[in-house]
GROMACS .gro file of C-alpha atoms in nm:
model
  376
    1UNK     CA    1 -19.843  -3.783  24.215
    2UNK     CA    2 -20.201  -3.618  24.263
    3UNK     CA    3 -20.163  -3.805  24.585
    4UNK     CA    4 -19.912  -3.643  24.705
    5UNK     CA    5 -20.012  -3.325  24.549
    6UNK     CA    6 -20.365  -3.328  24.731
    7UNK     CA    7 -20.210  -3.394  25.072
    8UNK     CA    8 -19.940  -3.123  24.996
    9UNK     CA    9 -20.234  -2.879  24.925
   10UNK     CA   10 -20.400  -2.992  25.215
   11UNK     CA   11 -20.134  -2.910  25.443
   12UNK     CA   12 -20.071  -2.544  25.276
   13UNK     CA   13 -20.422  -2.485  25.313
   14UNK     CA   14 -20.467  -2.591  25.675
   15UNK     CA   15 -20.158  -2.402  25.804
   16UNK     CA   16 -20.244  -2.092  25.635
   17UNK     CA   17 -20.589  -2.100  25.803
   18UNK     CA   18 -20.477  -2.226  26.082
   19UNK     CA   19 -20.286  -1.923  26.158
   20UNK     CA   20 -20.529  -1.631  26.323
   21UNK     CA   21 -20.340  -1.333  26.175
   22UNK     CA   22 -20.297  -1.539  25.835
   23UNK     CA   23 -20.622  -1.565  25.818
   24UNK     CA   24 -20.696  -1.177  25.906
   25UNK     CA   25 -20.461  -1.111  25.625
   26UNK     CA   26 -20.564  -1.317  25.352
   27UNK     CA   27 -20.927  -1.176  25.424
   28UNK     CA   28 -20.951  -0.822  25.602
   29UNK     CA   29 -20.679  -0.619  25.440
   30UNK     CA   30 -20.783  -0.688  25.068
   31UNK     CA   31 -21.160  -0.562  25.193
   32UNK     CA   32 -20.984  -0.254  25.364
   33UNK     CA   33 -20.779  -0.135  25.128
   34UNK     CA   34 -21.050  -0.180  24.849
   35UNK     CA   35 -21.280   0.033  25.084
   36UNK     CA   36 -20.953   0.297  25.169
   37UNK     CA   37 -20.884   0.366  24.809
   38UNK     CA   38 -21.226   0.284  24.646
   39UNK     CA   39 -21.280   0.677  24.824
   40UNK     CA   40 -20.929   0.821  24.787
   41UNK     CA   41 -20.822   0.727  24.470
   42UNK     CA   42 -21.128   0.967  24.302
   43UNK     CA   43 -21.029   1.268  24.063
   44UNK     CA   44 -21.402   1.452  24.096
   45UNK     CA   45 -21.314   1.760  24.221
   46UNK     CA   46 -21.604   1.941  24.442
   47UNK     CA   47 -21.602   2.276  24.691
   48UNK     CA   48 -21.276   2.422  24.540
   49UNK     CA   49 -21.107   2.706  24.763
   50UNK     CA   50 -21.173   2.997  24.490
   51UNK     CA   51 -21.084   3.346  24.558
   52UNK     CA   52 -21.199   3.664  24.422
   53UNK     CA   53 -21.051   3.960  24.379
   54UNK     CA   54 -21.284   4.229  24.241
   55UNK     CA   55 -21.103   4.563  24.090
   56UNK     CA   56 -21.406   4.655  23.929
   57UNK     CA   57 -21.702   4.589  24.183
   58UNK     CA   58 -21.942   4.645  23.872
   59UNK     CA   59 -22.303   4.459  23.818
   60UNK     CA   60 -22.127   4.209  23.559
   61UNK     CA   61 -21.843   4.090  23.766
   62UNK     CA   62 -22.095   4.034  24.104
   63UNK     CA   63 -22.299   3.845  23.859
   64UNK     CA   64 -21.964   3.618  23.749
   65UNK     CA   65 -21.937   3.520  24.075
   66UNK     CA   66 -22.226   3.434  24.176
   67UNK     CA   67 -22.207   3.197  23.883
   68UNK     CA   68 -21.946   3.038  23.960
   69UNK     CA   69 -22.091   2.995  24.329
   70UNK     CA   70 -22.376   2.843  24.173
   71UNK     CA   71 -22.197   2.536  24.097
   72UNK     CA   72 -22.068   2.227  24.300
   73UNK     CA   73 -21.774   2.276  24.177
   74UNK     CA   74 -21.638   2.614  24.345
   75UNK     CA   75 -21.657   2.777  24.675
   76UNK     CA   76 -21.584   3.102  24.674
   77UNK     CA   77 -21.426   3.175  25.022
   78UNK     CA   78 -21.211   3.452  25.001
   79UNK     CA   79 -21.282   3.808  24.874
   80UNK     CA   80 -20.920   3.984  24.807
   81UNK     CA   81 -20.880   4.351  24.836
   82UNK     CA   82 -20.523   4.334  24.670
   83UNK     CA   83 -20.313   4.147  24.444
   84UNK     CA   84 -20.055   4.106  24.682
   85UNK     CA   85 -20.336   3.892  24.889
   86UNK     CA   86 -20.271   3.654  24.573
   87UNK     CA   87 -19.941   3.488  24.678
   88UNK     CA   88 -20.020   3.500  25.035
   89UNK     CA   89 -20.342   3.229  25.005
   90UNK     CA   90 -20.144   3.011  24.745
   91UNK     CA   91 -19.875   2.968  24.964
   92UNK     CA   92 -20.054   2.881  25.208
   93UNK     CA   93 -20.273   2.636  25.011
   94UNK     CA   94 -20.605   2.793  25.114
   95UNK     CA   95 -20.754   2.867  24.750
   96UNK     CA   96 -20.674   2.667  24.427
   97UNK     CA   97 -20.826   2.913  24.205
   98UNK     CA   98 -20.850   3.296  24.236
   99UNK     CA   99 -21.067   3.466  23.948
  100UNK     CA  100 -20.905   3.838  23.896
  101UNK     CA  101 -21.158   4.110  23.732
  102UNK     CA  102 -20.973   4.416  23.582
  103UNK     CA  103 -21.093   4.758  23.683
  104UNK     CA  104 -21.265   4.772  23.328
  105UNK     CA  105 -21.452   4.472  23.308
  106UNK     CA  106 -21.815   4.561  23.331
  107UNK     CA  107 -21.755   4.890  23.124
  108UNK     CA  108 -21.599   4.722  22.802
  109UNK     CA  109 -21.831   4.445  22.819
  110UNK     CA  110 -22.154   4.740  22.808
  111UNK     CA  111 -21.906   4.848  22.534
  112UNK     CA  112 -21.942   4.537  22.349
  113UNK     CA  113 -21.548   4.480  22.370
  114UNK     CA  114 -21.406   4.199  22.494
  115UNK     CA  115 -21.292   4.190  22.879
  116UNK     CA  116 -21.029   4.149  23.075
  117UNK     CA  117 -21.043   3.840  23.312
  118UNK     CA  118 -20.756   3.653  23.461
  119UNK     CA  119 -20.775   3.290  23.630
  120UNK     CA  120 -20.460   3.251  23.865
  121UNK     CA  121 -20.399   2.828  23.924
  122UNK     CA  122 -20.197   2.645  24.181
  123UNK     CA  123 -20.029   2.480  23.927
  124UNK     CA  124 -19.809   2.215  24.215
  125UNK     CA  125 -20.069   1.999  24.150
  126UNK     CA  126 -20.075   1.980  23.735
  127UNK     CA  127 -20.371   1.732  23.728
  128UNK     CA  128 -20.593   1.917  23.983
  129UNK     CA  129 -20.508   2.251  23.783
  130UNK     CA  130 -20.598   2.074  23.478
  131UNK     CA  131 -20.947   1.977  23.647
  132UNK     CA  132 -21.041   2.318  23.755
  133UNK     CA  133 -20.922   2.545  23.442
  134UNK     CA  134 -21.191   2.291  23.248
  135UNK     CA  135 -21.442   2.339  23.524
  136UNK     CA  136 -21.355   2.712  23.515
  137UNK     CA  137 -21.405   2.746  23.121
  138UNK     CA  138 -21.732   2.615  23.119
  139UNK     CA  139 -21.834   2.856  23.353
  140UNK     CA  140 -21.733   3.139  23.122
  141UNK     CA  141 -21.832   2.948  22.820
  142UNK     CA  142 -22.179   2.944  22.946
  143UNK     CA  143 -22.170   3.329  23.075
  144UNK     CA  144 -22.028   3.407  22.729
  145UNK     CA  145 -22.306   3.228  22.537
  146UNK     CA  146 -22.561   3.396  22.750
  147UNK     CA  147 -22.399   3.724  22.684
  148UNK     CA  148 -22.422   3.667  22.323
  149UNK     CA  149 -22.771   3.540  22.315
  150UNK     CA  150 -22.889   3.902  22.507
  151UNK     CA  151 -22.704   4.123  22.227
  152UNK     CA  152 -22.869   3.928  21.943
  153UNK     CA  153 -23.215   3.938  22.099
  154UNK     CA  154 -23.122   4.321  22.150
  155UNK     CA  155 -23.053   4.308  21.776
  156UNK     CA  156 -23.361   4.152  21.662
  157UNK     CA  157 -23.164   3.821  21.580
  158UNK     CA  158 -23.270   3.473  21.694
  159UNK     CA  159 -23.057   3.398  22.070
  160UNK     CA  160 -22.970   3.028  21.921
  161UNK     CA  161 -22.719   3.236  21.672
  162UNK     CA  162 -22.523   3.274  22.033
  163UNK     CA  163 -22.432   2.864  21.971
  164UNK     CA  164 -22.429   2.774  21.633
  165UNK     CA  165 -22.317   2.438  21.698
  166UNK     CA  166 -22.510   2.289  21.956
  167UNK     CA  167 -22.281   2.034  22.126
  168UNK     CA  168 -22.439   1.719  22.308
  169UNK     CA  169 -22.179   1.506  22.511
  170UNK     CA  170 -22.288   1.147  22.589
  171UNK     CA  171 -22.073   0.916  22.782
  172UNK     CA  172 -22.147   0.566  22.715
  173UNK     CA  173 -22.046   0.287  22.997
  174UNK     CA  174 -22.023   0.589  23.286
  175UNK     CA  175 -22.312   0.864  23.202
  176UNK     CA  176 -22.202   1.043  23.495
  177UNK     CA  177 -21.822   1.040  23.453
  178UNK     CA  178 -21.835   0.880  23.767
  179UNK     CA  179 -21.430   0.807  23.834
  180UNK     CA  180 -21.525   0.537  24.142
  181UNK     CA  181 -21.623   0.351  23.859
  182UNK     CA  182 -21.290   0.367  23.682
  183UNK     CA  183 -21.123   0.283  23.957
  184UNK     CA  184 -21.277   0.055  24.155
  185UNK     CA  185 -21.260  -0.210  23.916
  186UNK     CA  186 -20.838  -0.108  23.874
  187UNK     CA  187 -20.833  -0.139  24.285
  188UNK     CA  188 -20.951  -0.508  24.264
  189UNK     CA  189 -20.702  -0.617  24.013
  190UNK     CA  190 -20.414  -0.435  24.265
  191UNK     CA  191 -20.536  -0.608  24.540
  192UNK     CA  192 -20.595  -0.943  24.461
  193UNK     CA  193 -20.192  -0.857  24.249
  194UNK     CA  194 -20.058  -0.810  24.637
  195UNK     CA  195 -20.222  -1.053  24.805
  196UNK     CA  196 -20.164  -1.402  24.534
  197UNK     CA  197 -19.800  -1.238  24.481
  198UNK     CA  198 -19.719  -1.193  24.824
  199UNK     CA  199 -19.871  -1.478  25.003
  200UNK     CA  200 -19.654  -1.716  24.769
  201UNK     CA  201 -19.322  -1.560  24.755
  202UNK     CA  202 -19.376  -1.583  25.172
  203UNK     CA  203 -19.471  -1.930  25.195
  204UNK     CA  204 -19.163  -2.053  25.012
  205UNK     CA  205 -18.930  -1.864  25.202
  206UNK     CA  206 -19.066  -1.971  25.529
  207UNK     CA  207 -18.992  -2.304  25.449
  208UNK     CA  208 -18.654  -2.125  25.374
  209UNK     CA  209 -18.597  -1.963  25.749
  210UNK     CA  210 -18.820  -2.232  25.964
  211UNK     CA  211 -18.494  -2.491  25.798
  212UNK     CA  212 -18.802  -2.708  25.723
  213UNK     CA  213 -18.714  -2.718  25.369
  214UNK     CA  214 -18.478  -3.018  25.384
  215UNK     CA  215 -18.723  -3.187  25.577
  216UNK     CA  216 -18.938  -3.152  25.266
  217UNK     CA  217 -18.665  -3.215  25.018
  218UNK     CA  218 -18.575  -3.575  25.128
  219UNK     CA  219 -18.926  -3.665  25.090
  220UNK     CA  220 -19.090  -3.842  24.791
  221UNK     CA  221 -19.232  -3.505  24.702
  222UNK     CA  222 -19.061  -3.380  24.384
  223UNK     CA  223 -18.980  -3.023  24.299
  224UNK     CA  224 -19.246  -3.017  24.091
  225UNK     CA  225 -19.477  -3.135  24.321
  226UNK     CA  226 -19.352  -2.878  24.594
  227UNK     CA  227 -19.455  -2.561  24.416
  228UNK     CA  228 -19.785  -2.653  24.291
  229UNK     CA  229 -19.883  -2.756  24.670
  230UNK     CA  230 -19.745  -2.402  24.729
  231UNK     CA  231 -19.919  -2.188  24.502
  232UNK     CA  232 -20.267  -2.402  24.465
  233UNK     CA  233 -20.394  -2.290  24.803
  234UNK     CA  234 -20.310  -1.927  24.713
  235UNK     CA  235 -20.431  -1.934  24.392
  236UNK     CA  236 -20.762  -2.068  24.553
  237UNK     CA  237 -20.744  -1.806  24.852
  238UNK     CA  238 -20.700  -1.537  24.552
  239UNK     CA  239 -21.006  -1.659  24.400
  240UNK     CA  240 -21.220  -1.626  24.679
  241UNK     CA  241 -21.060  -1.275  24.763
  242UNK     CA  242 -21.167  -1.176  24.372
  243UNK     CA  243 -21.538  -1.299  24.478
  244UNK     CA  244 -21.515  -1.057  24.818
  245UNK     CA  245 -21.369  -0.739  24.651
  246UNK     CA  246 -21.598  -0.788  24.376
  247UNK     CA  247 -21.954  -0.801  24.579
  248UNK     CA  248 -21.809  -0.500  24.771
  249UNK     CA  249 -21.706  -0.316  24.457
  250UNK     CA  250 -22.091  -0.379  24.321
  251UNK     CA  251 -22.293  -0.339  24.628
  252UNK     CA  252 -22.087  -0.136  24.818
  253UNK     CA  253 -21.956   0.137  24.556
  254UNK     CA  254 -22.248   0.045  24.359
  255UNK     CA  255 -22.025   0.006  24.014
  256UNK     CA  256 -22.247  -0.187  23.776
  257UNK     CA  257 -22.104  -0.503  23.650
  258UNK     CA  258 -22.274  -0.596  23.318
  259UNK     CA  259 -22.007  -0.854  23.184
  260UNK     CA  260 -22.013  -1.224  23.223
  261UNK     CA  261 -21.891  -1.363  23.547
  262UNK     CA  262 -21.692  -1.676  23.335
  263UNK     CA  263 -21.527  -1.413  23.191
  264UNK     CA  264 -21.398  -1.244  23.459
  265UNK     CA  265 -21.288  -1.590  23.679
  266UNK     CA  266 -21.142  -1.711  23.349
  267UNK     CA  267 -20.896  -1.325  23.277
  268UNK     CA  268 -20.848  -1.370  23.667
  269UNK     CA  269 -20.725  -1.730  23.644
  270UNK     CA  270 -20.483  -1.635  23.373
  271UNK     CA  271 -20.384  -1.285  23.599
  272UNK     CA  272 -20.277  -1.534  23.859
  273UNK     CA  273 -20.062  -1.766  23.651
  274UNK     CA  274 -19.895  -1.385  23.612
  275UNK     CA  275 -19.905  -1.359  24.018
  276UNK     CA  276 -19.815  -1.688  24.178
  277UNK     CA  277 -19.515  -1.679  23.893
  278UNK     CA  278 -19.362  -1.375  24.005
  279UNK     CA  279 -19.411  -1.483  24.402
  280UNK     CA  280 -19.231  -1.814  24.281
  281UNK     CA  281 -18.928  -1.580  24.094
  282UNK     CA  282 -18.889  -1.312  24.408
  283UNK     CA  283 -18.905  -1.636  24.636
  284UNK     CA  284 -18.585  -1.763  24.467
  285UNK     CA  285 -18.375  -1.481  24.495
  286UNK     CA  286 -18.507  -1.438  24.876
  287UNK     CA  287 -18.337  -1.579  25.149
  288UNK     CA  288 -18.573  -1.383  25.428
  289UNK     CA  289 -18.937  -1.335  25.461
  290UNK     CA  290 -18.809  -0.938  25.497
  291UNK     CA  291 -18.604  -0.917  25.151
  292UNK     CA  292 -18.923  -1.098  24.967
  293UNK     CA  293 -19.138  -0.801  25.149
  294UNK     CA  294 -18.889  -0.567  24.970
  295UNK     CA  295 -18.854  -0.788  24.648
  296UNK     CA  296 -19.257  -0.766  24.608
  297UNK     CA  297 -19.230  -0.399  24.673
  298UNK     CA  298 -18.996  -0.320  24.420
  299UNK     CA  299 -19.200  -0.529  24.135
  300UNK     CA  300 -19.538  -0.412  24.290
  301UNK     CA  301 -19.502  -0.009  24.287
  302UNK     CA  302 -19.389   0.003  23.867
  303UNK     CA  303 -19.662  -0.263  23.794
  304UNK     CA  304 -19.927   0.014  23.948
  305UNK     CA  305 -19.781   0.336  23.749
  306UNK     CA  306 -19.713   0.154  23.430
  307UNK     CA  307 -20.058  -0.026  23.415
  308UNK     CA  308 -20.260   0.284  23.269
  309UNK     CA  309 -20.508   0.288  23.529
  310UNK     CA  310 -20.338   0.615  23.711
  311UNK     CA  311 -20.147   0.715  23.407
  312UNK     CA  312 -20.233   0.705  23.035
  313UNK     CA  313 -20.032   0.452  22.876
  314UNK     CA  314 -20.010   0.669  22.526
  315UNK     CA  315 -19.887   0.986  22.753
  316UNK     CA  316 -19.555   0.742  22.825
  317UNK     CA  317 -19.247   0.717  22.616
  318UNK     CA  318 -19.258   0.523  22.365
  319UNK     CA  319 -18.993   0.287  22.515
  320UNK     CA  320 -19.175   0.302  22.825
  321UNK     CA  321 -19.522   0.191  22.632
  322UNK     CA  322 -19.314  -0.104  22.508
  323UNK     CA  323 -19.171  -0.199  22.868
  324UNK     CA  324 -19.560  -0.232  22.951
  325UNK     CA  325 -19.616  -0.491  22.718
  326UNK     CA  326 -19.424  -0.721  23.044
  327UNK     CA  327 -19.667  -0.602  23.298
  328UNK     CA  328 -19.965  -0.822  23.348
  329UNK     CA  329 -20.182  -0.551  23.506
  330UNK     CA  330 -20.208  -0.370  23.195
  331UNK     CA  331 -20.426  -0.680  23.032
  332UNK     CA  332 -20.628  -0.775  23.319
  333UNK     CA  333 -20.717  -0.368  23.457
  334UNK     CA  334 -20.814  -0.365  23.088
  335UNK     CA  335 -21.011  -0.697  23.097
  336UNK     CA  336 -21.191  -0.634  23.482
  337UNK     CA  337 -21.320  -0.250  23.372
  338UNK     CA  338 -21.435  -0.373  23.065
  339UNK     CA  339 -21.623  -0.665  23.167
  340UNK     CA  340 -21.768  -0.433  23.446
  341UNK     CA  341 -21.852  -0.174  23.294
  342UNK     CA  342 -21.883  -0.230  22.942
  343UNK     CA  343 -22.029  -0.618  22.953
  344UNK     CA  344 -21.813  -0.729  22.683
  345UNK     CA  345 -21.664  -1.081  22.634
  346UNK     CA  346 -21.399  -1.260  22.475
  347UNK     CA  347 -21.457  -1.170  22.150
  348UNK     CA  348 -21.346  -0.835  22.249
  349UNK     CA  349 -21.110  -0.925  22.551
  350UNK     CA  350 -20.949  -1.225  22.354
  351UNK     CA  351 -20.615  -1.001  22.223
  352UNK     CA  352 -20.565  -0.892  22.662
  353UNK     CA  353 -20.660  -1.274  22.725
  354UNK     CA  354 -20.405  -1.461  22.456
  355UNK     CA  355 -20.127  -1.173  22.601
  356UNK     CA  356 -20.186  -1.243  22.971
  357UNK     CA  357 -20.180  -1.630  22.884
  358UNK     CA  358 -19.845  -1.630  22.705
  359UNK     CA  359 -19.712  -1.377  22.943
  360UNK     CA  360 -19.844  -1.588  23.268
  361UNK     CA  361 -19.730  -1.909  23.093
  362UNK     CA  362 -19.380  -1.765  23.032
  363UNK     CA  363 -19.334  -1.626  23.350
  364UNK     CA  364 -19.459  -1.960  23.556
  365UNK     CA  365 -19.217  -2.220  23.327
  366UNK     CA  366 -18.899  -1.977  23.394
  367UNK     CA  367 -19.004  -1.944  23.757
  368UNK     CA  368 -19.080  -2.344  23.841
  369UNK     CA  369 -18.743  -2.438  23.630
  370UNK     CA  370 -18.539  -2.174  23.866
  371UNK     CA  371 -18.711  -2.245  24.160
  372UNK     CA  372 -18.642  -2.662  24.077
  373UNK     CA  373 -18.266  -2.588  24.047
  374UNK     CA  374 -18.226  -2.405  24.351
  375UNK     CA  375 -18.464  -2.706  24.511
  376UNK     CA  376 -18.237  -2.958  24.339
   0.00000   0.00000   0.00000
């Protein structure tokens, strides 16, 4: 059998590299698309279109804005004479924030009253909106405080009374909220996903179209035998895509990777059990290379939005959060950003571990026993 097995895997092997655009494929796009989305897929929001419109044209509200063009954050590009000016920039998408001073501001706030000040969002984008109302507040947060501090010093009174509680963020595993380092790690689990997933499902159903499959079937080869010469050489080709994405994610985007490298071949090993099994299932309900594209499409795309890395899992209905318990991204995009960024091992990772094993192993045994009776 291991005779067979080893010359099966042999062949695999040398006509997948045998093959020029195979071999493009099974090393440039996983590179490519790790580079493509490793700088799209990014939620740090710099230079936002802000607008102003100024009703007041006092000292205070020329000193607002200047704050908030102080920052990285916010360009302010527009000055607005009107408020009908408003609807015309938003439509046209050329501000996402417009910062509106009533004609009062600067006189109640020498009054010591509080101020009118209105922040107008394009909401079509919730999360964006989201990101610059925060960015936005702590703007005014900090003018507020300062504020504060000058009428207690005016008073006589000690400026730290402006912020009782002094708050002091700290961010362990990404000081700088850096989201490439979220991601990146989230991007090399989807890739390698495609590639192991797609790259089997294909094979078999070549074999399927070429007609060569008989030819196969009335050797001494078993089923058995058949699908592990399939998916070894993938699982292998995989591996060494893991190894490429990897060096690019650390050297290129510079994420640190403090983890253990065992531990990252062995969650990966398990993640492709998870893989190769669902290439094996879409490759027996597949009759053309063109419906497996489709097939791997239409398990691919939910596997991606119900993993957590775009979406948080606990923002999901609760039948939803159950449904991800059958998607093996959700382990492993746990188990790669941990062991990048957080250096942990198995004695943290073993509860995503034991779950991708018993989901991979499950998934494999009801593949091979399909794909054997529609051999047989």
């Amino acid at each position: 059998m291991l005779r067979r097995l080893r010359r099966m895997v042999k062949k695999e092997l040398i006509q997948a590299l045998r093959d020029p655009r195979l071999r493009l494929f099974v090393i440039l796009p996983p590179l490519i698309q790790l580079i493509i989305y490793g700088y799209a897929i990014n939620f740090d929001l710099k230079n936002i279109d802000t607008g102003v419109l100024d009703q007041d044209l006092s000292r205070a509200s020329r000193q607002l804005v200047s704050r908030f063009a102080a920052t990285e954050y916010f360009a302010v590009n527009h000055f607005l004479r009107e408020p009908g000016e408003i609807s015309q920039l938003m439509d046209r998408n050329r501000v996402t924030l417009v910062v509106r001073f009533a004609q009062d501001f600067g006189r109640e706030l020498a009054g010591g009253r509080p101020a009118r000040l209105q922040l107008i969002l394009d909401g079509t984008d919730s999360n964006s909106a989201l990101v610059v109302a925060r960015y936005a507040a702590q703007v005014l947060a900090d003018y507020q405080e300062e504020l504060a501090a000058a009428r207690l010093s005016a008073l006589g009174l000690p400026p730290e009374l402006a912020r009782p509680v002094r708050l002091e963020p700290r961010a362990w595993f990404n000081e700088n909220l850096i989201s490439r380092w979220s991601f990146v790690p989230g991007v090399i689990a989807m890739v390698v996903m495609l590639v192991s997933l797609m790259l089997t499902a294909l094979a078999v159903v070549r074999e399927k179209e070429l007609g060569t499959m008989e030819q196969i079937l009335v050797t001494p080869l078993r089923p058995l035998e058949f699908l592990l010469g399939k998916t070894i050489p993938f699982v292998l080709i995989a591996l060494l895509d893991v190894v490429l994405v990897t060096l690019v994610g650390i050297y290129w985007f510079e994420v640190p990777f403090r983890g253990s490298l065992a531990v990252l071949f062995l969650g990966t090993l398990f993640f492709l059990f998870n893989s190769v099994g669902l290439g094996l299932l879409i490759s027996t309900v597949s009759a053309t290379q063109q419906q497996a594209m489709m097939a791997g499409t239409f398990f691919f795309t939910p596997a991606i939005l119900l993993s957590g890395l775009v979406f948080p899992l606990r923002n999901m209905p609760e039948a939803v959060q159950y449904l991800t318990y059958l998607n093996p991204l959700r382990y492993f995009i746990i188990i790669i950003q941990d062991v990048f960024l957080k250096g942990v091992g198995l004695e943290v990772l073993w509860p995503q571990m034991l779950g991708l094993g018993l989901l991979g192993l499950a998934l494999l045994t009801f593949s091979v026993l399909r794909s054997q009776r529609h051999l047989g």
